[in-house]
């Protein structure tokens, strides 16, 4: 089946550091990639939607200058958390979709990145 | 995003079937019903989806009510590996978004 690879799986770093998370579709061309954030005991919250070659669309309340998204190719999207602070500590998950008829196709998710800011 | 309602949690005995209900009374005619599950510390995993007819795959079965206002995910024989949060999501035609609710935490008892 389709595979989405997310890297790194875990990051621990100091406050003020910028952290880049990669999301790759391994066996299909992902025209759209999504970034979610999940706090403990809560559901996934969509942060932004990115389409290859264009600017990401951010959900209300998500700072685009804080969470930089790049989707330069059909197989790679990156999320950079700039100047991370402890409140940015969370589980970040990407997903990818290649569907022309999106509602009839599943989305494929990465295994997530656990970000801990000290 | 159209809303779904699920129990917060359910328990099941290992080796027994599990029926996970989902209400979606505001579903529109072209919305697909998708199910995903999330194991601890992992990303969500696709389980099954359908539009009007019941669906079966290697993981589960999906029974959709005739009026489409509810559906039931059926795990035929629960194993300990099926312990997860199960999300029932309506996917709007032409929209790639998935809006996750709180899901149903399934606990499998050995």
PDB file of C-alpha atoms in Angstrom:
ATOM      1  CA  UNK A   1       0.000   0.000   0.000  1.00  0.00           C
ATOM      2  CA  UNK A   2       0.896   3.657  -0.206  1.00  0.00           C
ATOM      3  CA  UNK A   3       3.532   4.774   2.238  1.00  0.00           C
ATOM      4  CA  UNK A   4       4.266   8.141   3.742  1.00  0.00           C
ATOM      5  CA  UNK A   5       7.546   8.551   5.547  1.00  0.00           C
ATOM      6  CA  UNK A   6       8.040  11.219   8.175  1.00  0.00           C
ATOM      7  CA  UNK A   7      11.385  12.197   9.621  1.00  0.00           C
ATOM      8  CA  UNK A   8      12.581  12.608  12.300  1.00  0.00           C
ATOM      9  CA  UNK A   9      10.357  10.582  14.565  1.00  0.00           C
ATOM     10  CA  UNK A  10      11.493  12.413  17.668  1.00  0.00           C
ATOM     11  CA  UNK A  11      13.189  15.740  18.329  1.00  0.00           C
ATOM     12  CA  UNK A  12      14.304  17.193  21.636  1.00  0.00           C
ATOM     13  CA  UNK A  13      15.851  20.642  21.482  1.00  0.00           C
ATOM     14  CA  UNK A  14      16.353  23.885  23.312  1.00  0.00           C
ATOM     15  CA  UNK A  15      13.979  26.800  23.216  1.00  0.00           C
ATOM     16  CA  UNK A  16      14.697  29.149  20.321  1.00  0.00           C
ATOM     17  CA  UNK A  17      15.821  26.410  17.956  1.00  0.00           C
ATOM     18  CA  UNK A  18      14.206  25.979  14.545  1.00  0.00           C
ATOM     19  CA  UNK A  19      13.186  22.442  13.711  1.00  0.00           C
ATOM     20  CA  UNK A  20      12.506  20.996  10.275  1.00  0.00           C
ATOM     21  CA  UNK A  21      10.256  17.986   9.764  1.00  0.00           C
ATOM     22  CA  UNK A  22      10.156  16.137   6.455  1.00  0.00           C
ATOM     23  CA  UNK A  23       7.242  14.271   4.944  1.00  0.00           C
ATOM     24  CA  UNK A  24       7.808  12.067   1.912  1.00  0.00           C
ATOM     25  CA  UNK A  25       5.448  10.030  -0.208  1.00  0.00           C
ATOM     26  CA  UNK A  26       7.438   6.956  -1.144  1.00  0.00           C
ATOM     27  CA  UNK A  27       5.447   5.320  -3.899  1.00  0.00           C
ATOM     28  CA  UNK A  28       3.019   7.887  -5.243  1.00  0.00           C
ATOM     29  CA  UNK A  29       2.895  11.512  -6.272  1.00  0.00           C
ATOM     30  CA  UNK A  30       1.324  13.594  -3.551  1.00  0.00           C
ATOM     31  CA  UNK A  31      -0.366  16.597  -5.081  1.00  0.00           C
ATOM     32  CA  UNK A  32      -1.617  17.638  -1.677  1.00  0.00           C
ATOM     33  CA  UNK A  33      -0.041  17.251   1.722  1.00  0.00           C
ATOM     34  CA  UNK A  34      -1.518  18.102   5.084  1.00  0.00           C
ATOM     35  CA  UNK A  35       0.104  18.975   8.392  1.00  0.00           C
ATOM     36  CA  UNK A  36      -1.617  18.205  11.681  1.00  0.00           C
ATOM     37  CA  UNK A  37      -0.743  18.818  15.292  1.00  0.00           C
ATOM     38  CA  UNK A  38      -1.924  16.673  18.182  1.00  0.00           C
ATOM     39  CA  UNK A  39      -1.621  17.528  21.861  1.00  0.00           C
ATOM     40  CA  UNK A  40      -1.814  14.760  24.488  1.00  0.00           C
ATOM     41  CA  UNK A  41      -5.261  13.186  24.890  1.00  0.00           C
ATOM     42  CA  UNK A  42      -6.634  15.363  22.087  1.00  0.00           C
ATOM     43  CA  UNK A  43      -7.586  14.809  18.493  1.00  0.00           C
ATOM     44  CA  UNK A  44      -5.646  15.840  15.415  1.00  0.00           C
ATOM     45  CA  UNK A  45      -5.910  19.486  14.461  1.00  0.00           C
ATOM     46  CA  UNK A  46      -5.300  20.466  10.862  1.00  0.00           C
ATOM     47  CA  UNK A  47      -2.664  23.175  10.673  1.00  0.00           C
ATOM     48  CA  UNK A  48      -2.250  23.690   6.945  1.00  0.00           C
ATOM     49  CA  UNK A  49      -2.775  22.272   3.489  1.00  0.00           C
ATOM     50  CA  UNK A  50      -0.055  22.444   0.886  1.00  0.00           C
ATOM     51  CA  UNK A  51      -0.268  21.826  -2.823  1.00  0.00           C
ATOM     52  CA  UNK A  52       2.851  21.136  -4.811  1.00  0.00           C
ATOM     53  CA  UNK A  53       4.357  24.294  -6.213  1.00  0.00           C
ATOM     54  CA  UNK A  54       2.071  26.744  -4.450  1.00  0.00           C
ATOM     55  CA  UNK A  55       1.810  28.448  -1.085  1.00  0.00           C
ATOM     56  CA  UNK A  56       0.285  26.569   1.787  1.00  0.00           C
ATOM     57  CA  UNK A  57      -3.174  27.385   3.090  1.00  0.00           C
ATOM     58  CA  UNK A  58      -3.148  27.783   6.855  1.00  0.00           C
ATOM     59  CA  UNK A  59      -6.037  27.128   9.196  1.00  0.00           C
ATOM     60  CA  UNK A  60      -7.351  29.946  11.310  1.00  0.00           C
ATOM     61  CA  UNK A  61      -5.136  30.620  14.289  1.00  0.00           C
ATOM     62  CA  UNK A  62      -2.017  28.979  12.847  1.00  0.00           C
ATOM     63  CA  UNK A  63       0.841  31.443  12.358  1.00  0.00           C
ATOM     64  CA  UNK A  64       2.292  31.047   8.902  1.00  0.00           C
ATOM     65  CA  UNK A  65       5.534  32.788   9.882  1.00  0.00           C
ATOM     66  CA  UNK A  66       5.947  30.397  12.785  1.00  0.00           C
ATOM     67  CA  UNK A  67       5.196  27.210  10.868  1.00  0.00           C
ATOM     68  CA  UNK A  68       6.867  27.416   7.474  1.00  0.00           C
ATOM     69  CA  UNK A  69       5.672  24.869   4.939  1.00  0.00           C
ATOM     70  CA  UNK A  70       7.410  24.042   1.702  1.00  0.00           C
ATOM     71  CA  UNK A  71       6.026  21.603  -0.863  1.00  0.00           C
ATOM     72  CA  UNK A  72       8.600  21.862  -3.621  1.00  0.00           C
ATOM     73  CA  UNK A  73       8.050  18.475  -5.223  1.00  0.00           C
ATOM     74  CA  UNK A  74       5.367  15.841  -5.602  1.00  0.00           C
ATOM     75  CA  UNK A  75       7.091  13.627  -3.055  1.00  0.00           C
ATOM     76  CA  UNK A  76       8.334  16.000  -0.368  1.00  0.00           C
ATOM     77  CA  UNK A  77       6.843  18.553   1.961  1.00  0.00           C
ATOM     78  CA  UNK A  78       8.626  20.129   4.925  1.00  0.00           C
ATOM     79  CA  UNK A  79       7.355  21.856   8.034  1.00  0.00           C
ATOM     80  CA  UNK A  80       9.776  24.151   9.843  1.00  0.00           C
ATOM     81  CA  UNK A  81       8.876  25.247  13.352  1.00  0.00           C
ATOM     82  CA  UNK A  82      10.806  28.496  13.695  1.00  0.00           C
ATOM     83  CA  UNK A  83      12.186  29.645  17.039  1.00  0.00           C
ATOM     84  CA  UNK A  84      10.379  26.852  18.842  1.00  0.00           C
ATOM     85  CA  UNK A  85       9.217  27.338  22.425  1.00  0.00           C
ATOM     86  CA  UNK A  86       7.915  24.847  24.996  1.00  0.00           C
ATOM     87  CA  UNK A  87       4.310  25.520  23.981  1.00  0.00           C
ATOM     88  CA  UNK A  88       5.163  24.203  20.502  1.00  0.00           C
ATOM     89  CA  UNK A  89       5.895  20.791  21.971  1.00  0.00           C
ATOM     90  CA  UNK A  90       3.439  18.430  20.341  1.00  0.00           C
ATOM     91  CA  UNK A  91       3.007  15.463  18.019  1.00  0.00           C
ATOM     92  CA  UNK A  92       3.181  16.646  14.412  1.00  0.00           C
ATOM     93  CA  UNK A  93       1.710  14.413  11.714  1.00  0.00           C
ATOM     94  CA  UNK A  94       1.697  14.756   7.956  1.00  0.00           C
ATOM     95  CA  UNK A  95      -0.538  13.108   5.407  1.00  0.00           C
ATOM     96  CA  UNK A  96      -0.546  12.939   1.655  1.00  0.00           C
ATOM     97  CA  UNK A  97      -3.134  12.462  -1.042  1.00  0.00           C
ATOM     98  CA  UNK A  98      -2.900  12.040  -4.754  1.00  0.00           C
ATOM     99  CA  UNK A  99      -6.543  11.618  -5.571  1.00  0.00           C
ATOM    100  CA  UNK A 100      -8.223  13.292  -8.494  1.00  0.00           C
ATOM    101  CA  UNK A 101     -11.496  12.401  -6.828  1.00  0.00           C
ATOM    102  CA  UNK A 102     -10.306  13.040  -3.273  1.00  0.00           C
ATOM    103  CA  UNK A 103     -13.371  12.022  -1.344  1.00  0.00           C
ATOM    104  CA  UNK A 104     -13.174   8.521  -2.738  1.00  0.00           C
ATOM    105  CA  UNK A 105      -9.553   7.989  -1.835  1.00  0.00           C
ATOM    106  CA  UNK A 106      -7.881   7.436   1.510  1.00  0.00           C
ATOM    107  CA  UNK A 107      -5.267   9.733   2.897  1.00  0.00           C
ATOM    108  CA  UNK A 108      -1.985   8.210   3.908  1.00  0.00           C
ATOM    109  CA  UNK A 109      -0.342   9.372   7.091  1.00  0.00           C
ATOM    110  CA  UNK A 110       3.189   9.484   8.345  1.00  0.00           C
ATOM    111  CA  UNK A 111       4.063   8.043  11.742  1.00  0.00           C
ATOM    112  CA  UNK A 112       4.386  11.459  13.299  1.00  0.00           C
ATOM    113  CA  UNK A 113       7.161  13.521  14.876  1.00  0.00           C
ATOM    114  CA  UNK A 114       7.249  13.973  18.632  1.00  0.00           C
ATOM    115  CA  UNK A 115       8.668  17.462  19.239  1.00  0.00           C
ATOM    116  CA  UNK A 116       9.821  18.347  22.740  1.00  0.00           C
ATOM    117  CA  UNK A 117      11.153  21.836  23.403  1.00  0.00           C
ATOM    118  CA  UNK A 118      13.069  22.281  26.639  1.00  0.00           C
TER     119      UNK A 118
ATOM    120  CA  UNK B   1     -17.315  20.099   7.901  1.00  0.00           C
ATOM    121  CA  UNK B   2     -20.252  17.805   8.503  1.00  0.00           C
ATOM    122  CA  UNK B   3     -20.317  16.484  12.037  1.00  0.00           C
ATOM    123  CA  UNK B   4     -20.134  12.905  13.274  1.00  0.00           C
ATOM    124  CA  UNK B   5     -20.949  11.592  16.728  1.00  0.00           C
ATOM    125  CA  UNK B   6     -19.253   8.581  18.288  1.00  0.00           C
ATOM    126  CA  UNK B   7     -19.073   7.101  21.785  1.00  0.00           C
ATOM    127  CA  UNK B   8     -16.041   8.332  23.712  1.00  0.00           C
ATOM    128  CA  UNK B   9     -14.897   4.809  24.456  1.00  0.00           C
ATOM    129  CA  UNK B  10     -15.817   1.150  24.222  1.00  0.00           C
ATOM    130  CA  UNK B  11     -14.529  -2.098  25.601  1.00  0.00           C
ATOM    131  CA  UNK B  12     -14.378  -5.397  23.823  1.00  0.00           C
ATOM    132  CA  UNK B  13     -13.193  -8.853  24.712  1.00  0.00           C
ATOM    133  CA  UNK B  14     -10.418 -10.315  22.655  1.00  0.00           C
ATOM    134  CA  UNK B  15     -11.557 -12.653  19.873  1.00  0.00           C
ATOM    135  CA  UNK B  16     -15.066 -11.193  19.886  1.00  0.00           C
ATOM    136  CA  UNK B  17     -16.644  -8.897  17.281  1.00  0.00           C
ATOM    137  CA  UNK B  18     -16.729  -5.152  17.908  1.00  0.00           C
ATOM    138  CA  UNK B  19     -19.389  -2.840  16.513  1.00  0.00           C
ATOM    139  CA  UNK B  20     -18.414   0.824  16.487  1.00  0.00           C
ATOM    140  CA  UNK B  21     -21.353   3.157  15.833  1.00  0.00           C
ATOM    141  CA  UNK B  22     -21.233   6.570  14.193  1.00  0.00           C
ATOM    142  CA  UNK B  23     -24.050   9.037  13.715  1.00  0.00           C
ATOM    143  CA  UNK B  24     -23.888  11.549  10.891  1.00  0.00           C
ATOM    144  CA  UNK B  25     -27.399  12.913  10.534  1.00  0.00           C
ATOM    145  CA  UNK B  26     -26.306  15.976   8.507  1.00  0.00           C
ATOM    146  CA  UNK B  27     -24.558  13.945   5.813  1.00  0.00           C
ATOM    147  CA  UNK B  28     -25.133  15.129   2.270  1.00  0.00           C
ATOM    148  CA  UNK B  29     -25.645  12.930  -0.747  1.00  0.00           C
ATOM    149  CA  UNK B  30     -22.073  13.040  -1.992  1.00  0.00           C
ATOM    150  CA  UNK B  31     -20.212  12.758   1.324  1.00  0.00           C
ATOM    151  CA  UNK B  32     -18.141   9.628   1.733  1.00  0.00           C
ATOM    152  CA  UNK B  33     -17.932   7.964   5.143  1.00  0.00           C
ATOM    153  CA  UNK B  34     -14.326   7.281   6.085  1.00  0.00           C
ATOM    154  CA  UNK B  35     -12.904   5.422   9.062  1.00  0.00           C
ATOM    155  CA  UNK B  36      -9.375   5.788  10.363  1.00  0.00           C
ATOM    156  CA  UNK B  37      -7.749   4.489  13.501  1.00  0.00           C
ATOM    157  CA  UNK B  38      -4.795   5.720  15.502  1.00  0.00           C
ATOM    158  CA  UNK B  39      -2.631   3.466  17.610  1.00  0.00           C
ATOM    159  CA  UNK B  40      -0.665   5.046  20.469  1.00  0.00           C
ATOM    160  CA  UNK B  41       2.175   7.293  19.295  1.00  0.00           C
ATOM    161  CA  UNK B  42       1.459   6.643  15.622  1.00  0.00           C
ATOM    162  CA  UNK B  43      -0.180   8.497  12.782  1.00  0.00           C
ATOM    163  CA  UNK B  44      -3.721   7.577  11.752  1.00  0.00           C
ATOM    164  CA  UNK B  45      -4.227   4.509   9.617  1.00  0.00           C
ATOM    165  CA  UNK B  46      -6.910   4.203   6.964  1.00  0.00           C
ATOM    166  CA  UNK B  47      -9.440   1.480   7.744  1.00  0.00           C
ATOM    167  CA  UNK B  48     -12.302   1.630   5.283  1.00  0.00           C
ATOM    168  CA  UNK B  49     -14.683   3.967   3.486  1.00  0.00           C
ATOM    169  CA  UNK B  50     -18.026   3.839   1.717  1.00  0.00           C
ATOM    170  CA  UNK B  51     -20.782   5.882   0.147  1.00  0.00           C
ATOM    171  CA  UNK B  52     -24.039   3.923   0.192  1.00  0.00           C
ATOM    172  CA  UNK B  53     -23.389   0.188   0.041  1.00  0.00           C
ATOM    173  CA  UNK B  54     -21.850  -1.916   2.760  1.00  0.00           C
ATOM    174  CA  UNK B  55     -18.134  -2.484   2.272  1.00  0.00           C
ATOM    175  CA  UNK B  56     -15.747  -5.205   3.330  1.00  0.00           C
ATOM    176  CA  UNK B  57     -11.968  -5.312   3.327  1.00  0.00           C
ATOM    177  CA  UNK B  58      -9.280  -7.281   5.099  1.00  0.00           C
ATOM    178  CA  UNK B  59      -9.405  -5.022   8.130  1.00  0.00           C
ATOM    179  CA  UNK B  60     -13.094  -4.490   8.744  1.00  0.00           C
ATOM    180  CA  UNK B  61     -16.622  -4.178   7.417  1.00  0.00           C
ATOM    181  CA  UNK B  62     -18.626  -1.005   7.110  1.00  0.00           C
ATOM    182  CA  UNK B  63     -22.396  -1.165   7.405  1.00  0.00           C
ATOM    183  CA  UNK B  64     -24.182   1.975   6.215  1.00  0.00           C
ATOM    184  CA  UNK B  65     -27.776   2.676   7.143  1.00  0.00           C
ATOM    185  CA  UNK B  66     -30.240   3.007   4.297  1.00  0.00           C
ATOM    186  CA  UNK B  67     -30.801   6.695   5.055  1.00  0.00           C
ATOM    187  CA  UNK B  68     -27.004   7.155   5.439  1.00  0.00           C
ATOM    188  CA  UNK B  69     -27.478   8.976   8.726  1.00  0.00           C
ATOM    189  CA  UNK B  70     -25.480   6.405  10.608  1.00  0.00           C
ATOM    190  CA  UNK B  71     -22.903   3.735  10.011  1.00  0.00           C
ATOM    191  CA  UNK B  72     -21.189   0.955  11.945  1.00  0.00           C
ATOM    192  CA  UNK B  73     -17.620  -0.206  11.684  1.00  0.00           C
ATOM    193  CA  UNK B  74     -17.348  -3.902  12.423  1.00  0.00           C
ATOM    194  CA  UNK B  75     -14.152  -5.579  13.546  1.00  0.00           C
ATOM    195  CA  UNK B  76     -14.962  -9.245  13.205  1.00  0.00           C
ATOM    196  CA  UNK B  77     -12.528 -10.596  15.780  1.00  0.00           C
ATOM    197  CA  UNK B  78     -10.893  -8.065  18.058  1.00  0.00           C
ATOM    198  CA  UNK B  79      -7.228  -8.555  18.814  1.00  0.00           C
ATOM    199  CA  UNK B  80      -5.047  -6.650  21.234  1.00  0.00           C
ATOM    200  CA  UNK B  81      -3.553  -4.857  18.234  1.00  0.00           C
ATOM    201  CA  UNK B  82      -6.960  -3.383  17.457  1.00  0.00           C
ATOM    202  CA  UNK B  83      -6.834  -1.248  20.597  1.00  0.00           C
ATOM    203  CA  UNK B  84      -6.835   2.278  19.188  1.00  0.00           C
ATOM    204  CA  UNK B  85      -8.830   5.445  18.737  1.00  0.00           C
ATOM    205  CA  UNK B  86     -11.245   5.002  15.839  1.00  0.00           C
ATOM    206  CA  UNK B  87     -12.349   8.048  13.903  1.00  0.00           C
ATOM    207  CA  UNK B  88     -15.474   8.252  11.759  1.00  0.00           C
ATOM    208  CA  UNK B  89     -15.120  11.141   9.295  1.00  0.00           C
ATOM    209  CA  UNK B  90     -17.295  12.504   6.518  1.00  0.00           C
ATOM    210  CA  UNK B  91     -15.340  13.430   3.465  1.00  0.00           C
ATOM    211  CA  UNK B  92     -16.915  16.140   1.362  1.00  0.00           C
ATOM    212  CA  UNK B  93     -16.846  15.500  -2.372  1.00  0.00           C
ATOM    213  CA  UNK B  94     -14.232  17.691  -3.993  1.00  0.00           C
ATOM    214  CA  UNK B  95     -12.579  18.487  -0.684  1.00  0.00           C
ATOM    215  CA  UNK B  96      -9.380  16.800   0.397  1.00  0.00           C
ATOM    216  CA  UNK B  97      -9.743  17.786   4.036  1.00  0.00           C
ATOM    217  CA  UNK B  98     -10.207  15.359   6.877  1.00  0.00           C
ATOM    218  CA  UNK B  99     -11.717  16.852  10.027  1.00  0.00           C
ATOM    219  CA  UNK B 100     -10.970  14.623  13.010  1.00  0.00           C
ATOM    220  CA  UNK B 101     -13.381  14.558  15.927  1.00  0.00           C
ATOM    221  CA  UNK B 102     -12.575  13.062  19.321  1.00  0.00           C
ATOM    222  CA  UNK B 103     -12.958   9.504  18.102  1.00  0.00           C
ATOM    223  CA  UNK B 104     -13.862   6.337  19.963  1.00  0.00           C
ATOM    224  CA  UNK B 105     -11.196   4.818  22.209  1.00  0.00           C
ATOM    225  CA  UNK B 106     -11.491   1.057  21.844  1.00  0.00           C
ATOM    226  CA  UNK B 107     -10.046  -1.041  24.635  1.00  0.00           C
ATOM    227  CA  UNK B 108      -9.554  -4.758  24.011  1.00  0.00           C
ATOM    228  CA  UNK B 109      -9.606  -6.942  27.086  1.00  0.00           C
ATOM    229  CA  UNK B 110      -7.536 -10.124  26.963  1.00  0.00           C
TER     230      UNK B 110
END
